[in-house]
Tab-separated table of C-alpha atoms and ligand atoms in Angstrom:
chain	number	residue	atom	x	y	z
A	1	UNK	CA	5.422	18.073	-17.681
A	2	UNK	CA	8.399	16.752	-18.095
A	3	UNK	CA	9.652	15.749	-22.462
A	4	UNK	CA	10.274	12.060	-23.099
A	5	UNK	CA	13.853	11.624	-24.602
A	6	UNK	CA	13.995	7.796	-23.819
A	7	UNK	CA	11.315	5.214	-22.842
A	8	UNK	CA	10.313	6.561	-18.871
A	9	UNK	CA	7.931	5.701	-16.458
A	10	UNK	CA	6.477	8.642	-14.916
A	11	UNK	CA	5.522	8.691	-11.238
A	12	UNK	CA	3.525	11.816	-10.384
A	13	UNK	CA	3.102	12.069	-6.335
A	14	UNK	CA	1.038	14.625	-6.711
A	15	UNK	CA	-1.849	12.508	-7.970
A	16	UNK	CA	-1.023	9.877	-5.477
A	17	UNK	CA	-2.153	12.383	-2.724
A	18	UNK	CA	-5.046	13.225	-4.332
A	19	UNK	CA	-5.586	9.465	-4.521
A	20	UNK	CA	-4.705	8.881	-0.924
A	21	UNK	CA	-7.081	11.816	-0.270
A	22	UNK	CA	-10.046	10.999	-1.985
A	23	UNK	CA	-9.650	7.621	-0.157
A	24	UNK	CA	-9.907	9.329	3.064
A	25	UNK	CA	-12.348	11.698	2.176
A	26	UNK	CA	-14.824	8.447	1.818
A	27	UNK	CA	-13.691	7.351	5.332
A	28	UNK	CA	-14.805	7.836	8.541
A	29	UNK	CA	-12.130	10.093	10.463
A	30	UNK	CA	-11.131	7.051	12.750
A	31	UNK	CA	-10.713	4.700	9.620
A	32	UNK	CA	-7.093	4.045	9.198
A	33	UNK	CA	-5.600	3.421	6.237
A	34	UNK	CA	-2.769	0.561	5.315
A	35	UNK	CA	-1.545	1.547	1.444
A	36	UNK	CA	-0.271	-1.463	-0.454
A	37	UNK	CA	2.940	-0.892	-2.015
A	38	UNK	CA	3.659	-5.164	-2.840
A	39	UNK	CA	5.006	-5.540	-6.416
A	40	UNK	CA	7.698	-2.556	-6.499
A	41	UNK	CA	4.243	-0.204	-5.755
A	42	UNK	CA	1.934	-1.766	-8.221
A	43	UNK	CA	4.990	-1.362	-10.700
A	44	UNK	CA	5.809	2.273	-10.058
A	45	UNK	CA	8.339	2.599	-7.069
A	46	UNK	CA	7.655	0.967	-3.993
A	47	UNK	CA	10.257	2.991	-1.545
A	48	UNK	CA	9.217	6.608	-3.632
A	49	UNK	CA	5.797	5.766	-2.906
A	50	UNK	CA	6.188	4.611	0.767
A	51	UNK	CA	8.205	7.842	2.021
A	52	UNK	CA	5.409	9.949	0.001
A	53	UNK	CA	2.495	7.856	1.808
A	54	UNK	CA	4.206	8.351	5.133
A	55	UNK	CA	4.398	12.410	4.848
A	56	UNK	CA	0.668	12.059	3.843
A	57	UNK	CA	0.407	10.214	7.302
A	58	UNK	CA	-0.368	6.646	6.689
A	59	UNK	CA	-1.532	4.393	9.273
A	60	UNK	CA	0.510	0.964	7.879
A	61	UNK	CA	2.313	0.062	4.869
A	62	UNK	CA	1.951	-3.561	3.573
A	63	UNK	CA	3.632	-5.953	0.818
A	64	UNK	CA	3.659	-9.658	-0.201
A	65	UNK	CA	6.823	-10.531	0.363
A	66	UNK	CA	9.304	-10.188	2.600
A	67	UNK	CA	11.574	-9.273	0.386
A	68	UNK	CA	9.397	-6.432	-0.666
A	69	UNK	CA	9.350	-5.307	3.370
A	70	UNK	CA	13.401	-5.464	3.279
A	71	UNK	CA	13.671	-3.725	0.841
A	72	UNK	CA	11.631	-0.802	2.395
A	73	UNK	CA	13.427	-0.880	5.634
A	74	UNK	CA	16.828	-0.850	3.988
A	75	UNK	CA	15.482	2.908	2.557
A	76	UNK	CA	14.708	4.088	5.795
A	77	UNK	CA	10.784	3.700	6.067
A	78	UNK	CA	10.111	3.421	9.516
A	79	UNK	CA	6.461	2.780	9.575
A	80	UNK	CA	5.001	-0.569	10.526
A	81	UNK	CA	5.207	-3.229	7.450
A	82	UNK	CA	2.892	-5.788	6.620
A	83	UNK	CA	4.355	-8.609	5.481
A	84	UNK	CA	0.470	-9.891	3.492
A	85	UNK	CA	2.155	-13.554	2.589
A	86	UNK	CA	5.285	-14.200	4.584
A	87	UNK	CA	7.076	-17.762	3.872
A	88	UNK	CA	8.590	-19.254	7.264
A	89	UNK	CA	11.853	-19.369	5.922
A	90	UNK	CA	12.296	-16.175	5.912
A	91	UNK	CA	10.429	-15.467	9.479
A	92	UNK	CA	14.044	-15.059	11.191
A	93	UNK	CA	14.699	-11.641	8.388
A	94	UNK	CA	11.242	-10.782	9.189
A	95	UNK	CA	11.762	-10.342	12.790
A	96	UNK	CA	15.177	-8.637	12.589
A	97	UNK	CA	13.636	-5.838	10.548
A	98	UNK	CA	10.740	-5.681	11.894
A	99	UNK	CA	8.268	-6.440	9.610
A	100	UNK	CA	4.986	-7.780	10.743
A	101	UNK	CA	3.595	-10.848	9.539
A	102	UNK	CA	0.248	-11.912	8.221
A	103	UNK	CA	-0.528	-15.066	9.748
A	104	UNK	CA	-2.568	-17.514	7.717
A	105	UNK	CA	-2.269	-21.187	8.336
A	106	UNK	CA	-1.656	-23.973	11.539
A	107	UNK	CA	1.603	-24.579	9.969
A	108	UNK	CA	2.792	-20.835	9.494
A	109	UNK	CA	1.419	-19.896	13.005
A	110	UNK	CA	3.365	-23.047	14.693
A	111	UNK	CA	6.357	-22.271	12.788
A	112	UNK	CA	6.109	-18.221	13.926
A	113	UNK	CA	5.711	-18.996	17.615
A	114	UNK	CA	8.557	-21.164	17.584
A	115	UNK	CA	10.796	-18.911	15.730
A	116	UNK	CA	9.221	-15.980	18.146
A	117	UNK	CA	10.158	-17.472	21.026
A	118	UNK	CA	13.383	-18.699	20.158
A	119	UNK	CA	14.320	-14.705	19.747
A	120	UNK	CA	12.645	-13.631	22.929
A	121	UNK	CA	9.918	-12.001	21.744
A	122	UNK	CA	7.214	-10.800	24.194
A	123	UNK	CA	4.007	-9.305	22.172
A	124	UNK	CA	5.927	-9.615	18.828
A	125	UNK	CA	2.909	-7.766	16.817
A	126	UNK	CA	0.954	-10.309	14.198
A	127	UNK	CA	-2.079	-10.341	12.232
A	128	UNK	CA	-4.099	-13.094	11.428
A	129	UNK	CA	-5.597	-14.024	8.040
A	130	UNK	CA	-9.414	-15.601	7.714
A	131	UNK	CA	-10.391	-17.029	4.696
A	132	UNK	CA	-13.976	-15.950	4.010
A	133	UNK	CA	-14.723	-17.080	0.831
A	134	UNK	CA	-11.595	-16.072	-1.567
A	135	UNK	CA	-10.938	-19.542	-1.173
A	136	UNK	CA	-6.729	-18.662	-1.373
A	137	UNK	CA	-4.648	-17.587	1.998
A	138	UNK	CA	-6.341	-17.867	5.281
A	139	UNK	CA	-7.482	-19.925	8.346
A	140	UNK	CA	-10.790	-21.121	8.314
A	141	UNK	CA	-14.287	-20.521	10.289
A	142	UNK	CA	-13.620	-23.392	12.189
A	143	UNK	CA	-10.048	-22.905	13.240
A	144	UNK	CA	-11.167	-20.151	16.091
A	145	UNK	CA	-10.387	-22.452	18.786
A	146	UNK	CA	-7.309	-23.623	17.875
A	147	UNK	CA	-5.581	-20.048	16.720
A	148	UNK	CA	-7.110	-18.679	20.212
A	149	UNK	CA	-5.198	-22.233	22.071
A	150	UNK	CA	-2.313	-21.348	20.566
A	151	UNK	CA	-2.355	-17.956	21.181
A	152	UNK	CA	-2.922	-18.677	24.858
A	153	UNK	CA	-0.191	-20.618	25.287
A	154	UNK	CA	2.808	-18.324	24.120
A	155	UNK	CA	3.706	-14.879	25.398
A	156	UNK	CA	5.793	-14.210	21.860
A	157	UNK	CA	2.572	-12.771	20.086
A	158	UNK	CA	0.283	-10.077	20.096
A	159	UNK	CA	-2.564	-10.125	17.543
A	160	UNK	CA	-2.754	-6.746	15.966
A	161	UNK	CA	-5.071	-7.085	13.192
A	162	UNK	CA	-7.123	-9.569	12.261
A	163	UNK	CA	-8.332	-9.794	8.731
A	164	UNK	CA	-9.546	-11.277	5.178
A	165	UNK	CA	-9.740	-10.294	2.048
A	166	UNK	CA	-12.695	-9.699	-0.519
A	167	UNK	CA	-13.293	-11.770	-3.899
A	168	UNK	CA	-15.477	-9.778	-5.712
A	169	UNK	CA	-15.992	-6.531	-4.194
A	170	UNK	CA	-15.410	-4.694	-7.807
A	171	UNK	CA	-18.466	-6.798	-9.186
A	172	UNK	CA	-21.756	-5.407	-7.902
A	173	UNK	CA	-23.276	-8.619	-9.445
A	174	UNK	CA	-21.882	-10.721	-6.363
A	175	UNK	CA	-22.710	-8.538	-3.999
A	176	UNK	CA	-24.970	-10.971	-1.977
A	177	UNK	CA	-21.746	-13.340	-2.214
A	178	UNK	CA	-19.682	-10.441	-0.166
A	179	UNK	CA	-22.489	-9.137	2.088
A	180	UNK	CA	-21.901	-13.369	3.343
A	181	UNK	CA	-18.054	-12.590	3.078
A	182	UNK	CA	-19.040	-9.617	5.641
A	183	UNK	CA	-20.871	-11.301	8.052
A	184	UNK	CA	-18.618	-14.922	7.964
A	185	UNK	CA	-15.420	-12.333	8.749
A	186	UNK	CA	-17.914	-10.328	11.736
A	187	UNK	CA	-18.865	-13.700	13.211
A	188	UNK	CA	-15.161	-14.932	13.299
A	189	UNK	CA	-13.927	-11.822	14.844
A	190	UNK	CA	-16.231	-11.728	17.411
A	191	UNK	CA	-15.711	-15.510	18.731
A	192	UNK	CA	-11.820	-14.620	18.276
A	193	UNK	CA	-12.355	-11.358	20.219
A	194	UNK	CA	-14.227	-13.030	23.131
A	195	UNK	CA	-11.808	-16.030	23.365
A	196	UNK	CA	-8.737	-13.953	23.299
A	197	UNK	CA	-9.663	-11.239	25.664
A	198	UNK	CA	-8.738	-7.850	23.932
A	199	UNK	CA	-9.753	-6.338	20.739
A	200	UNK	CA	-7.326	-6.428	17.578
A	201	UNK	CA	-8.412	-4.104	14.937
A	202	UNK	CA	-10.126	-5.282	12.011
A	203	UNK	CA	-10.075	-4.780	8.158
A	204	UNK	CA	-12.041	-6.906	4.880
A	205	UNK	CA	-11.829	-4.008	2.403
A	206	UNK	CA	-9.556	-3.548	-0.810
A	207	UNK	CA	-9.788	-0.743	-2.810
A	208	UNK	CA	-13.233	-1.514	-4.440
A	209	UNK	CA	-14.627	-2.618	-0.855
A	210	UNK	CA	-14.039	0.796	0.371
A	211	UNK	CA	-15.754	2.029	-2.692
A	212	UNK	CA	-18.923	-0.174	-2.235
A	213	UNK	CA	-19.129	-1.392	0.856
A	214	UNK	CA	-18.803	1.338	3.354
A	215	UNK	CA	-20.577	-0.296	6.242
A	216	UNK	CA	-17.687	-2.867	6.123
A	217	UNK	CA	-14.788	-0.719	6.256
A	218	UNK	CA	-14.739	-1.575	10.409
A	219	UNK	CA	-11.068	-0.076	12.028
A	220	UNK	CA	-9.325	-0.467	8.577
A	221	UNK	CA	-8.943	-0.603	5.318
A	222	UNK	CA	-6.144	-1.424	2.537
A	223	UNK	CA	-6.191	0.230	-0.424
A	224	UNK	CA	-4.028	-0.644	-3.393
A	225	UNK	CA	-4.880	0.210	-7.152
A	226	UNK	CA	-7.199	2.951	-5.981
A	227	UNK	CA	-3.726	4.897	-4.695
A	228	UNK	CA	-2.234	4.289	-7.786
A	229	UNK	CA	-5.423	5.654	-9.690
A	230	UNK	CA	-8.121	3.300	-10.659
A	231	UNK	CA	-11.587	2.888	-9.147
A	232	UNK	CA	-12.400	-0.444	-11.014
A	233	UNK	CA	-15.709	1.281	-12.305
A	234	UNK	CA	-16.412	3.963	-15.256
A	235	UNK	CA	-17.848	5.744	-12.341
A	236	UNK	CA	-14.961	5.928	-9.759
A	237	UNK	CA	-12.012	5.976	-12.177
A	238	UNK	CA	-13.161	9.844	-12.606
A	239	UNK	CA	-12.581	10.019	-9.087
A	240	UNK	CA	-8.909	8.844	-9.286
A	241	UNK	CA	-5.674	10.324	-10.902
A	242	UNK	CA	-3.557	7.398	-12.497
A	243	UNK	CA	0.087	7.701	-10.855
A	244	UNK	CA	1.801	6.254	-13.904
A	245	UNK	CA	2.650	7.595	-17.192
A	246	UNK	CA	4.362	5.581	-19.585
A	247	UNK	CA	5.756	7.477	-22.155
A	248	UNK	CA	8.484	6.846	-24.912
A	249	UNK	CA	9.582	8.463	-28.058
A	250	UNK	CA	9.581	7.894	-31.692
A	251	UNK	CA	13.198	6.417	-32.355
A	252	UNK	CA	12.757	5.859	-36.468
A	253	UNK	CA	9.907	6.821	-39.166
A	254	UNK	CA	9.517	4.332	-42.416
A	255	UNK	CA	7.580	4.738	-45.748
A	256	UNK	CA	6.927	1.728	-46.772
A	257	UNK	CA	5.425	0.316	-50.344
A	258	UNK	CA	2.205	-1.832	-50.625
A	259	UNK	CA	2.810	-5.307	-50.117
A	260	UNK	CA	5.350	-4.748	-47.937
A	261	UNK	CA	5.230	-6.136	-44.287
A	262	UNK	CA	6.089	-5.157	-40.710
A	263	UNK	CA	7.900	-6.494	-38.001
A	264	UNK	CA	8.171	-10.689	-37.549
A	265	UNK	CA	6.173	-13.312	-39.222
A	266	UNK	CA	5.289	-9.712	-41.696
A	267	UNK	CA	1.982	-10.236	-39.833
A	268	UNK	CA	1.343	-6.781	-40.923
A	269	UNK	CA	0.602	-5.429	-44.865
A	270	UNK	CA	0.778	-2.083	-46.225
A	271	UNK	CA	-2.041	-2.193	-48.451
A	272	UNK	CA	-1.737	1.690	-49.535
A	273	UNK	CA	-0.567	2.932	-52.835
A	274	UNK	CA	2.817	5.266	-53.534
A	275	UNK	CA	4.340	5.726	-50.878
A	276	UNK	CA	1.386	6.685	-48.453
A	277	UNK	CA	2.142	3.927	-45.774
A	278	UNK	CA	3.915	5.137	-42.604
A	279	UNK	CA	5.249	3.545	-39.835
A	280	UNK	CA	7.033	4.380	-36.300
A	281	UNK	CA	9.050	2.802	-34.505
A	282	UNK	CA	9.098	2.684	-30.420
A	283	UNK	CA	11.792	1.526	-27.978
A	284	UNK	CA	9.900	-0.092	-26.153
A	285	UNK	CA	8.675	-4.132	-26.268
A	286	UNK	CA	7.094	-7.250	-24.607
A	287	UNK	CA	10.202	-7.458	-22.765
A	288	UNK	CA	9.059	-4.021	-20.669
A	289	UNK	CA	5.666	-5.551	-19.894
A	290	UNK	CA	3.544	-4.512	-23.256
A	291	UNK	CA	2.350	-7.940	-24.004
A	292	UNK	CA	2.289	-9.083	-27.420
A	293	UNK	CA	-1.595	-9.478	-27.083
A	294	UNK	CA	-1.458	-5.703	-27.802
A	295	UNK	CA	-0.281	-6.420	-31.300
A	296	UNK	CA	-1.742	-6.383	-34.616
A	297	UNK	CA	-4.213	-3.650	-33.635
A	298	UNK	CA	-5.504	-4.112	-30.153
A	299	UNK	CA	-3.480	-1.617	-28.573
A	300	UNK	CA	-2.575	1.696	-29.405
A	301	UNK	CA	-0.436	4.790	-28.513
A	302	UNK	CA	-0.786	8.150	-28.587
A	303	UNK	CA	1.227	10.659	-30.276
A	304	UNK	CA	0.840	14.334	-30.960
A	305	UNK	CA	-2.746	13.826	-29.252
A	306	UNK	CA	-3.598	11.300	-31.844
A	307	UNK	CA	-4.336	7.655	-31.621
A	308	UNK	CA	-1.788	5.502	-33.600
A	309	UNK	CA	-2.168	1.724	-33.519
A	310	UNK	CA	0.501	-0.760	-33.006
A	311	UNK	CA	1.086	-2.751	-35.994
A	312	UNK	CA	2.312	-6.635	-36.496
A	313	UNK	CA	3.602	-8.273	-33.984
A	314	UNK	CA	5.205	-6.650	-30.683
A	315	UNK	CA	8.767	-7.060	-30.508
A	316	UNK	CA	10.836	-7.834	-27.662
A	317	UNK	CA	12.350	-3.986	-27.379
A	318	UNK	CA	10.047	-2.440	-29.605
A	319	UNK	CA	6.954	-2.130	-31.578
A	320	UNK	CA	5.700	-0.716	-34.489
A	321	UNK	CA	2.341	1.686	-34.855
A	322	UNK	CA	0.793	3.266	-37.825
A	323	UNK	CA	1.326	6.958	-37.920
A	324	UNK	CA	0.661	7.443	-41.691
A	325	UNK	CA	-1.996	9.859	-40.737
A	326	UNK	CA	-0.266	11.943	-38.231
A	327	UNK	CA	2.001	14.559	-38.634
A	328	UNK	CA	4.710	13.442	-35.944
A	329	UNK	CA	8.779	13.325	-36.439
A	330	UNK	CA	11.771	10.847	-35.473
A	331	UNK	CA	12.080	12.378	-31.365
A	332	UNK	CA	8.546	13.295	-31.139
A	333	UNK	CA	6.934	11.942	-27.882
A	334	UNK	CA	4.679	9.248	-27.070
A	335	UNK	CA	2.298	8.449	-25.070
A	336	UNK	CA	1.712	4.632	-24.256
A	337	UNK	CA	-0.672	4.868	-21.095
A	338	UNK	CA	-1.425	7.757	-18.443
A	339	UNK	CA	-3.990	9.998	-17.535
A	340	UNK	CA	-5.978	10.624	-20.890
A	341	UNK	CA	-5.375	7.045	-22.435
A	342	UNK	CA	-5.414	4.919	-19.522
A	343	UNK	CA	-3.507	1.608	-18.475
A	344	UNK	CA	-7.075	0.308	-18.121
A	345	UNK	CA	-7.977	1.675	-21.684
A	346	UNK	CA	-5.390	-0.472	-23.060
A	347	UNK	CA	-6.182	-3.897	-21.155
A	348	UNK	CA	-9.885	-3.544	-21.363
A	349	UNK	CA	-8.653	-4.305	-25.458
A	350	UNK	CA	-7.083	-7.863	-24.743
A	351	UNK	CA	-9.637	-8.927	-21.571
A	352	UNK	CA	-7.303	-7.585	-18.716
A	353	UNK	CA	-6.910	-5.100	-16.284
A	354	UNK	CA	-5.130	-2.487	-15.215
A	355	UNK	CA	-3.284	-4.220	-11.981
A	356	UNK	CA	-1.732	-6.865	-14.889
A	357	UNK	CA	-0.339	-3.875	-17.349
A	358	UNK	CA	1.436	-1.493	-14.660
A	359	UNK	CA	2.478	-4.289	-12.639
A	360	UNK	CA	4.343	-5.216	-15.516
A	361	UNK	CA	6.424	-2.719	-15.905
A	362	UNK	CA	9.854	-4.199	-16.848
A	363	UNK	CA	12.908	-3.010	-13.982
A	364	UNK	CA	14.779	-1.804	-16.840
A	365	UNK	CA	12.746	1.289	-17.409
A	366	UNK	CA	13.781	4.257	-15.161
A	367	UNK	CA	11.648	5.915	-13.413
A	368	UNK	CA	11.022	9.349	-13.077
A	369	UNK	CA	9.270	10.621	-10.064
A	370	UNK	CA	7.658	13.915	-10.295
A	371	UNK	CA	4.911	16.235	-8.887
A	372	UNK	CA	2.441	18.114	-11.753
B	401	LIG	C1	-3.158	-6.704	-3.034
B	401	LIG	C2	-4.041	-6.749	-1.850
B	401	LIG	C3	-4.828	-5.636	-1.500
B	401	LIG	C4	-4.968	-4.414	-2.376
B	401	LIG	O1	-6.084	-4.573	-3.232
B	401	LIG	P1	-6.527	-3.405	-4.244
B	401	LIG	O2	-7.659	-4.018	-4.993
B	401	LIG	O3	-5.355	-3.129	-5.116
B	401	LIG	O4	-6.920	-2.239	-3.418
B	401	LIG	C5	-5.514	-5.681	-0.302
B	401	LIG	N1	-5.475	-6.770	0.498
B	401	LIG	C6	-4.748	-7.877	0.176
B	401	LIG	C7	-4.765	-9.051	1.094
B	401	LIG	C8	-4.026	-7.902	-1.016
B	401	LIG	O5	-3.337	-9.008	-1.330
């Protein structure tokens, strides 16, 4: 493993293929699999990840934005990109690069065909979005007809996928609330199916659908977070291998008196006698994504194996954690989350999760990809 010297986000592709693997090893053979890569990969490195996920042989590759999708093709990826929430002004970039977009409302379909057509495409490849119960992208139940009318009437499109997405499926408590998700997205599909005369595949399951709902995982499935190394349960997370590391070192050591304070608004005080108080300080701040809800205690980091906890406010480059009972130096390493201390570990303290803290990442970080 590879010594922190500066502030580094580690990428190990090694545990994204045993991710990617476990995955498939709760799959039937025939499943496919599209891996989410949206938000610079979950906050690691979107094009890294995407070339690794292609060797492993992934079925599709999806992202939010089109942006995102550029982005990928400009590195090389050849696979086919899902665009999950294309904006139509950027539908003419979208078809140049050939990204493949996620159809969702009257307006965005309208505005596709005519863009479609006005390039000449014949069967450009499309999937369309059903809201089931999310309540947030989608067409509805009762817009069958019209999507299949439309459909009909232009040669431009073929319907590759049709799909919807899952509100709950982490929360076994709403699991009657997702069994209706199920069946609303089975009906749909099947009065689509009839209507349009050939059968697109069909998907409804994030990471934590695949997890609990296997009777729903139908010709595909898009996994996310669970690539990246969290199962959304106590349970599953032992299944997973977290992909990030964030690690750092200590950049200065302090001794400070009692009474003395730490960092702005002193919102920390040294109450220990002579000379006993110890602080370190970390290069790295709210400005690279560790909110300042981790201050004052909530979060901590780990150093030499031991736990130290931030102190006072967090800083916009730095922070501050109490190492007065650890033997550790000015260089030493630390460890801020990764495989032992998780990402999750550290937002379960401030009522998050782990999708918020590695998404968060800040740009400025480099990262480091390696294989352990
Ligand atoms: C982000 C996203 C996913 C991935 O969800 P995970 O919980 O990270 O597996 C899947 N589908 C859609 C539509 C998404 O927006």
């Amino acid at each position: 493993m590879l010594k922190a010297t500066e502030t580094i986000l580690e990428i190990d592709l090694s545990a994204l293929g045993h991710n990617y693997h476990y995955i498939k090893s709760r799959l039937k053979k025939e499943t496919k699999v599209m891996a989410v890569v949206k938000a610079f990969g979950y906050g690691s490195d979107a094009i890294e990840l995407a070339k690794e996920l292609v060797n492993l042989g992934i079925d599709y590759i999806a992202v939010a934005y089109v942006k995102e999708g550029v982005a990928l093709r400009d590195a090389g990826i050849k696979a086919p990109i899902v665009v999950l929430h294309p904006l139509p002004i950027n539908f003419d970039i979208l078809i140049d690069r050939c990204l493949e977009p996620c159809l969702y409302s009257t307006k965005v379909l309208n505005h596709f065909i005519k863009i479609a057509s006005k390039k000449n495409q014949i069967d450009y490849p499309v999937h369309i979005k059903f809201n089931t119960g999310l309540n947030r992208l989608g067409f509805w139940k009762n817009d069958v007809d019209r999507v299949v009318k439309k459909l009909k009437e232009t040669k431009a499109l073929k319907v590759i996928s049709v799909f919807s997405h899952l509100a709950a499926s982490e929360d076994l408590s709403e699991k009657e609330f997702t069994l209706n998700q199920i069946k609303t997205f089975k009906d749909i599909s099947e009065n689509l199916i009839k209507s349009i005369g050939y059968k697109p595949m069909l998907h409804i399951c994030n990471t934590s659908g695949i997890l609990n709902y296997p009777e729903a995982h139908l010709d595909m499935v898009r996994s996310g977070i669970g690539l990246y190394g969290f199962g959304n349960s106590e349970k599953e997370n032992k299944n997973f291998k977290p992909v990030a590391t964030l690690k750092s070192i200590i950049s200065q050591i302090h001794i400070i008196e009692k009474g003395e304070t730490v960092g702005y608004n002193r919102a920390y005080k040294s109450e220990l006698e002579s000379s006993r108080q110890k602080t370190a300080t970390i290069p790295v701040g709210h400005a690279d994504g560790i909110s300042r809800a981790y201050g004052n205690g909530k979060g901590w980091v780990t150093i030499n194996s031991q736990k130290a906890l931030i102190i006072g406010n967090v800083c916009m480059d730095m922070l501050m954690v109490n190492v007065t009972d650890i033997n550790c130096n000015e260089g030493d390493e630390v460890i801020i989350f990764g495989e032992l201390h998780t990402a999750e570990d550290l937002t379960e303290q401030i009522g998050s999760i782990s999708y918020e803290l590695i998404t968060s990442i800040s740009q400025r970080i480099n990262r480091v990809i390696c294989r352990k």
